[in-house]
Coordinates of C-alpha atoms in Angstrom, one line a residue:
X96 CA 44.0 22.9 -8.1
X97 CA 45.7 19.9 -9.8
X98 CA 49.4 19.3 -9.9
X99 CA 50.1 19.8 -13.6
X100 CA 48.8 20.4 -17.1
X101 CA 48.6 16.7 -18.0
X102 CA 46.3 16.1 -15.0
X103 CA 44.2 19.1 -16.0
X104 CA 43.9 17.7 -19.5
X105 CA 42.9 14.3 -18.1
X106 CA 40.3 15.9 -15.9
X107 CA 38.7 17.8 -18.9
X108 CA 38.7 14.6 -21.0
X109 CA 37.2 12.6 -18.1
X110 CA 34.3 15.2 -17.9
X111 CA 33.7 14.8 -21.6
X112 CA 33.8 11.0 -21.4
X113 CA 31.4 11.1 -18.5
X114 CA 28.7 13.0 -20.4
X115 CA 29.3 11.0 -23.6
X116 CA 28.8 7.7 -21.7
X117 CA 25.6 8.9 -20.0
X118 CA 23.5 8.6 -23.1
X119 CA 23.1 6.0 -25.9
X120 CA 23.8 6.6 -29.5
X121 CA 26.6 7.6 -31.9
X122 CA 28.5 10.8 -31.0
X123 CA 28.0 13.6 -33.4
X124 CA 29.8 16.4 -31.5
X125 CA 30.6 17.6 -28.1
X126 CA 31.0 21.2 -27.0
X127 CA 32.1 23.0 -23.8
X128 CA 30.3 26.3 -23.8
X129 CA 32.5 27.9 -21.1
X130 CA 35.9 29.4 -21.8
X131 CA 38.5 27.1 -20.2
X132 CA 42.0 28.4 -19.4
X133 CA 44.9 26.5 -17.8
X134 CA 47.0 28.7 -15.6
X135 CA 50.2 27.7 -13.8
X136 CA 50.7 29.2 -10.3
X137 CA 52.4 28.4 -7.1
X138 CA 50.1 27.0 -4.4
X139 CA 50.3 25.4 -1.0
X140 CA 50.6 21.6 -1.5
X141 CA 47.5 21.1 0.8
X142 CA 45.4 22.9 -1.9
X143 CA 46.2 20.3 -4.6
X144 CA 43.5 17.8 -5.2
X145 CA 43.4 14.5 -7.1
X146 CA 42.2 14.3 -10.7
X147 CA 39.1 12.4 -9.6
X148 CA 38.2 15.0 -6.9
X149 CA 38.7 17.8 -9.5
X150 CA 36.4 16.0 -11.9
X151 CA 33.7 15.6 -9.3
X152 CA 34.0 19.2 -8.3
X153 CA 33.4 20.4 -11.9
X154 CA 30.6 17.9 -12.4
X155 CA 28.7 18.6 -9.2
X156 CA 29.8 22.1 -8.2
X157 CA 31.0 20.8 -4.8
X158 CA 33.4 18.3 -3.4
X159 CA 30.8 17.0 -1.0
X160 CA 27.2 16.5 -2.2
X161 CA 24.5 15.9 0.3
X162 CA 22.5 12.8 -0.5
X163 CA 19.8 10.6 0.9
X164 CA 19.2 6.9 0.6
X165 CA 15.6 5.9 0.0
X166 CA 14.0 3.6 2.6
X167 CA 10.7 1.8 2.7
X168 CA 7.7 4.0 2.4
X169 CA 9.6 7.1 1.2
X170 CA 8.2 9.6 -1.3
X171 CA 9.7 12.8 -2.5
X172 CA 7.1 14.6 -0.5
X173 CA 8.0 12.9 2.8
X174 CA 11.7 13.3 2.1
X175 CA 11.3 17.0 1.4
X176 CA 9.3 17.4 4.6
X177 CA 11.9 15.5 6.7
X178 CA 14.8 17.4 5.2
X179 CA 12.9 20.7 5.7
X180 CA 13.3 21.8 2.0
X181 CA 10.7 22.8 -0.7
X182 CA 9.5 19.9 -2.8
X183 CA 10.2 21.8 -6.0
X184 CA 13.8 22.2 -5.0
X185 CA 14.1 18.4 -4.3
X186 CA 12.6 17.6 -7.7
X187 CA 15.0 20.0 -9.5
X188 CA 18.0 18.5 -7.7
X189 CA 17.1 15.0 -9.1
X190 CA 16.5 15.4 -12.9
X191 CA 17.8 11.8 -13.3
X192 CA 14.6 10.4 -11.7
X193 CA 12.3 8.7 -14.3
X194 CA 9.2 9.2 -12.1
X195 CA 8.5 11.7 -9.4
X196 CA 6.0 9.2 -7.9
X197 CA 8.1 6.1 -7.7
X198 CA 11.4 5.7 -5.8
X199 CA 13.4 2.5 -5.6
X200 CA 14.4 1.1 -2.3
X201 CA 18.1 2.0 -1.6
X202 CA 18.2 4.6 -4.4
X203 CA 20.4 7.6 -3.7
X204 CA 18.9 11.0 -4.4
X205 CA 20.5 14.5 -4.1
X206 CA 19.4 17.0 -1.5
X207 CA 21.0 19.9 -3.3
X208 CA 20.8 20.8 -7.0
X209 CA 23.9 19.9 -9.0
X210 CA 25.3 22.9 -10.6
X211 CA 28.2 21.9 -12.8
X212 CA 31.1 24.3 -13.2
X213 CA 31.3 23.6 -16.9
X214 CA 28.4 23.3 -19.3
X215 CA 28.9 20.4 -21.7
X216 CA 26.6 19.8 -24.7
X217 CA 26.6 16.4 -26.4
X218 CA 24.9 15.7 -29.7
X219 CA 24.2 12.1 -30.6
X220 CA 22.5 10.2 -33.4
X221 CA 20.2 7.6 -32.0
X222 CA 18.0 4.9 -33.6
X223 CA 15.0 3.5 -31.8
X224 CA 11.7 1.8 -32.6
X225 CA 8.2 3.1 -32.0
X226 CA 4.8 1.4 -32.4
X227 CA 2.5 2.4 -35.3
X228 CA -1.1 2.4 -34.0
X229 CA -3.7 0.5 -36.1
X230 CA -6.8 2.1 -37.4
X231 CA -10.4 0.8 -37.1
X232 CA -12.6 0.5 -40.2
X233 CA -16.3 0.0 -39.9
X234 CA -18.1 -1.8 -42.8
X235 CA -21.8 -2.1 -43.2
X236 CA -23.4 -5.5 -43.3
X237 CA -27.1 -5.8 -44.4
X238 CA -27.2 -9.4 -43.3
X239 CA -26.8 -8.5 -39.6
X240 CA -29.3 -6.7 -37.4
X241 CA -28.4 -3.1 -36.7
X242 CA -27.8 -3.8 -33.0
X243 CA -25.2 -6.4 -33.9
X244 CA -21.5 -5.9 -34.7
X245 CA -18.7 -8.3 -35.3
X246 CA -14.9 -8.0 -35.5
X247 CA -14.0 -9.5 -38.9
X248 CA -10.3 -8.7 -38.6
X249 CA -8.4 -7.9 -35.3
X250 CA -6.2 -4.9 -35.4
X251 CA -2.4 -5.1 -34.9
X252 CA 0.1 -2.4 -34.2
X253 CA 3.0 -1.9 -36.6
X254 CA 6.5 -0.8 -36.0
X255 CA 8.7 2.0 -37.3
X256 CA 12.4 2.8 -36.9
X257 CA 13.2 6.4 -36.1
X258 CA 16.6 8.0 -36.6
X259 CA 17.0 11.2 -34.6
X260 CA 19.6 13.7 -33.5
X261 CA 19.4 14.3 -29.8
X262 CA 21.0 17.1 -27.8
X263 CA 21.9 16.7 -24.1
X264 CA 23.1 19.5 -21.9
X265 CA 25.0 18.3 -18.8
X266 CA 23.4 14.8 -19.3
X267 CA 19.9 16.1 -19.6
X268 CA 18.0 15.8 -22.9
X269 CA 17.1 19.3 -24.1
X270 CA 16.2 18.8 -27.8
X271 CA 15.6 16.3 -30.6
X272 CA 15.4 16.4 -34.4
X273 CA 13.9 13.5 -36.3
X274 CA 16.2 12.7 -39.2
X275 CA 14.3 9.8 -40.8
X276 CA 11.5 7.3 -40.2
X277 CA 11.3 3.8 -41.7
X278 CA 8.3 1.5 -41.4
X279 CA 9.5 -2.0 -40.4
X280 CA 6.0 -3.5 -40.1
X281 CA 2.8 -2.1 -41.4
X282 CA -0.1 -2.0 -38.9
X283 CA -3.1 -4.3 -39.6
X284 CA -6.4 -2.4 -39.8
X285 CA -9.1 -3.6 -37.4
X286 CA -12.3 -4.3 -39.4
X287 CA -15.6 -4.2 -37.6
X288 CA -18.8 -5.2 -39.4
X289 CA -21.9 -3.3 -38.2
X290 CA -25.4 -4.5 -39.1
X291 CA -27.8 -2.3 -41.0
X292 CA -30.7 -4.7 -41.2
X293 CA -33.8 -3.0 -39.7
X294 CA -36.7 -5.0 -38.3
X295 CA -40.4 -4.4 -38.8
X296 CA -42.6 -5.9 -36.1
X297 CA -46.0 -7.4 -37.2
X298 CA -48.4 -9.9 -35.8
X299 CA -47.1 -13.4 -35.8
X300 CA -43.6 -12.5 -36.8
X301 CA -42.0 -13.9 -33.7
X302 CA -39.5 -11.1 -33.9
X303 CA -40.0 -9.7 -30.4
X304 CA -37.5 -10.8 -27.7
X305 CA -38.5 -12.0 -24.3
X306 CA -38.0 -9.2 -21.8
X307 CA -36.4 -11.6 -19.3
X308 CA -35.7 -15.3 -18.9
X309 CA -38.1 -17.1 -16.6
X310 CA -41.3 -19.0 -16.1
X311 CA -44.7 -17.5 -17.0
X312 CA -46.6 -17.3 -13.7
X313 CA -49.7 -15.5 -15.2
X314 CA -50.8 -15.7 -18.8
X315 CA -52.6 -13.2 -21.0
X316 CA -56.4 -13.1 -20.7
X317 CA -59.1 -13.3 -18.1
X318 CA -58.0 -13.9 -14.6
X319 CA -61.0 -14.3 -12.3
X320 CA -62.9 -11.0 -12.5
X321 CA -60.0 -9.2 -14.1
X322 CA -58.5 -9.2 -17.5
X323 CA -54.7 -9.6 -17.5
X324 CA -53.4 -7.4 -20.3
X325 CA -50.0 -9.0 -20.5
X326 CA -47.9 -11.9 -19.2
X327 CA -45.9 -12.2 -16.0
X328 CA -42.4 -13.6 -16.3
X329 CA -40.9 -14.6 -12.9
X330 CA -37.3 -13.8 -12.2
X331 CA -35.0 -12.9 -9.3
X332 CA -34.9 -9.3 -8.1
X333 CA -32.3 -7.4 -10.1
X334 CA -32.5 -9.6 -13.2
X335 CA -32.0 -7.5 -16.3
X336 CA -35.2 -6.4 -18.2
X337 CA -34.4 -5.9 -21.9
X338 CA -36.1 -4.1 -24.7
X339 CA -38.2 -6.6 -26.7
X340 CA -37.6 -4.6 -29.9
X341 CA -35.9 -1.3 -30.9
X342 CA -37.8 1.9 -30.5
X343 CA -38.2 5.1 -28.5
X344 CA -39.0 5.3 -24.7
X345 CA -42.2 7.2 -24.3
X346 CA -42.7 6.6 -20.5
X347 CA -40.2 5.8 -17.7
X348 CA -41.5 6.2 -14.2
X349 CA -44.1 5.3 -11.5
X350 CA -47.6 4.5 -12.7
X351 CA -50.2 3.1 -10.3
X352 CA -50.4 -0.6 -9.9
X353 CA -47.7 -1.1 -12.6
X354 CA -45.2 0.4 -10.2
X355 CA -42.0 1.3 -12.0
X356 CA -43.0 1.2 -15.7
X357 CA -41.2 1.6 -19.0
X358 CA -43.1 2.0 -22.3
X359 CA -41.4 1.7 -25.7
X360 CA -42.9 2.8 -29.0
X361 CA -41.8 0.6 -31.9
X362 CA -43.6 2.3 -34.7
X363 CA -46.4 0.9 -36.8
X364 CA -48.8 1.3 -33.8
X365 CA -46.8 -1.1 -31.6
X366 CA -45.9 -0.5 -28.0
X367 CA -44.5 -2.7 -25.2
X368 CA -44.9 -2.3 -21.5
X369 CA -42.4 -3.5 -18.8
X370 CA -43.8 -3.2 -15.2
X371 CA -42.9 -3.7 -11.5
X372 CA -39.2 -2.8 -12.1
X373 CA -36.9 -2.3 -9.1
X374 CA -34.9 0.3 -11.1
X375 CA -35.2 2.0 -14.5
X376 CA -32.2 2.6 -16.6
X377 CA -33.6 4.7 -19.4
X378 CA -35.3 8.1 -19.8
X379 CA -38.2 9.4 -22.0
X380 CA -36.9 10.1 -25.5
X381 CA -34.1 7.6 -25.4
X382 CA -33.6 5.5 -28.5
X383 CA -33.1 1.9 -27.5
X384 CA -32.0 -1.2 -29.4
X385 CA -33.5 -4.7 -29.3
X386 CA -31.9 -6.6 -26.4
X387 CA -30.7 -3.4 -24.6
X388 CA -31.2 -3.5 -20.8
X389 CA -33.7 -0.9 -19.8
X390 CA -34.6 -1.9 -16.2
X391 CA -34.2 -4.6 -13.5
X392 CA -36.8 -7.0 -12.1
X393 CA -38.5 -5.9 -8.9
X394 CA -41.7 -5.9 -6.9
X395 CA -42.9 -2.3 -7.2
X396 CA -46.6 -1.7 -7.7
X397 CA -49.2 -4.4 -7.1
X398 CA -47.3 -7.7 -7.2
X399 CA -47.0 -10.9 -5.2
X400 CA -43.3 -11.5 -6.0
X401 CA -40.4 -10.4 -8.3
X402 CA -41.4 -10.6 -11.9
X403 CA -41.7 -8.5 -15.1
X404 CA -45.2 -7.8 -16.3
X405 CA -44.9 -7.5 -20.1
X406 CA -47.5 -6.2 -22.6
X407 CA -47.7 -5.8 -26.3
X408 CA -50.2 -3.2 -27.5
X409 CA -51.3 -2.5 -31.0
X410 CA -52.9 0.9 -31.5
X411 CA -53.4 1.0 -27.8
X412 CA -55.1 -2.4 -27.5
X413 CA -53.5 -5.2 -25.5
X414 CA -52.4 -8.2 -27.6
X415 CA -51.3 -11.6 -26.5
X416 CA -47.5 -11.3 -26.2
X417 CA -47.1 -15.0 -27.1
X418 CA -48.3 -14.2 -30.6
X419 CA -45.2 -12.0 -31.1
X420 CA -42.5 -13.5 -29.0
X421 CA -39.8 -15.8 -30.3
X422 CA -40.8 -19.3 -29.5

């Protein structure tokens, strides 16, 4: 009960002002969905409350609202457990929280759902900016190898201005209608050049890559009583082994003295072998690009130290890899 009609009118206006000031934007309209009647009656003076108390009662549904001040380490889950209340009820009691997972130290949260005695709907016109995502355009470049690509133009987001009509019920956003959109800054398309140039391997072309960087510890050719069918390139254990040329993996696994072995078919009768790997990163049937990592240097099979045994074969016959590798 309040003392007079003027106080009651001030309370109702204070409630409207409270909800109007809660949200940004230009006021379009405000509605109180409940039927409000002012009635004069005789009451005990002890039953009369102040305008501020009356406003809080209507806004919160109670004169005393149970609250909790957040301390270090608190989460909604720990608070709900400590207060012996369901977590869902605690979440519903705090619609003002921007995140259910982050609480600010000293923040005051409600332990009971606020149930206003009046339902007030505020409609506002708001204007805000949103980013416009850039697109990526891929262009073909026949001067680049097909395993290469290059960003020719970086992408950049644009900006648009949005005008919308937003509806809030008791301070909570319940709906939005976009009225107009205006582009303030056009996004810049990201342009990526992707190579299409294919490579044909042939004797003496020098177009095979070295499978790894290191010193040749055993060349191609006769080695004592044996014939060494490739070259050994020494490198630390775990060093990447890369495909010497693009092609298809035809073998990936353990094979006798080779240890862990990868064989790639490059077409035109050419194959390359990569032996003694500590790990294999491809499978039979995989399409690999020149320079792609396919394994790591190791000591599997018959070997005296970490290195990659590399072979080039033409129609099944071992060739001297140095005739095909980049100098």
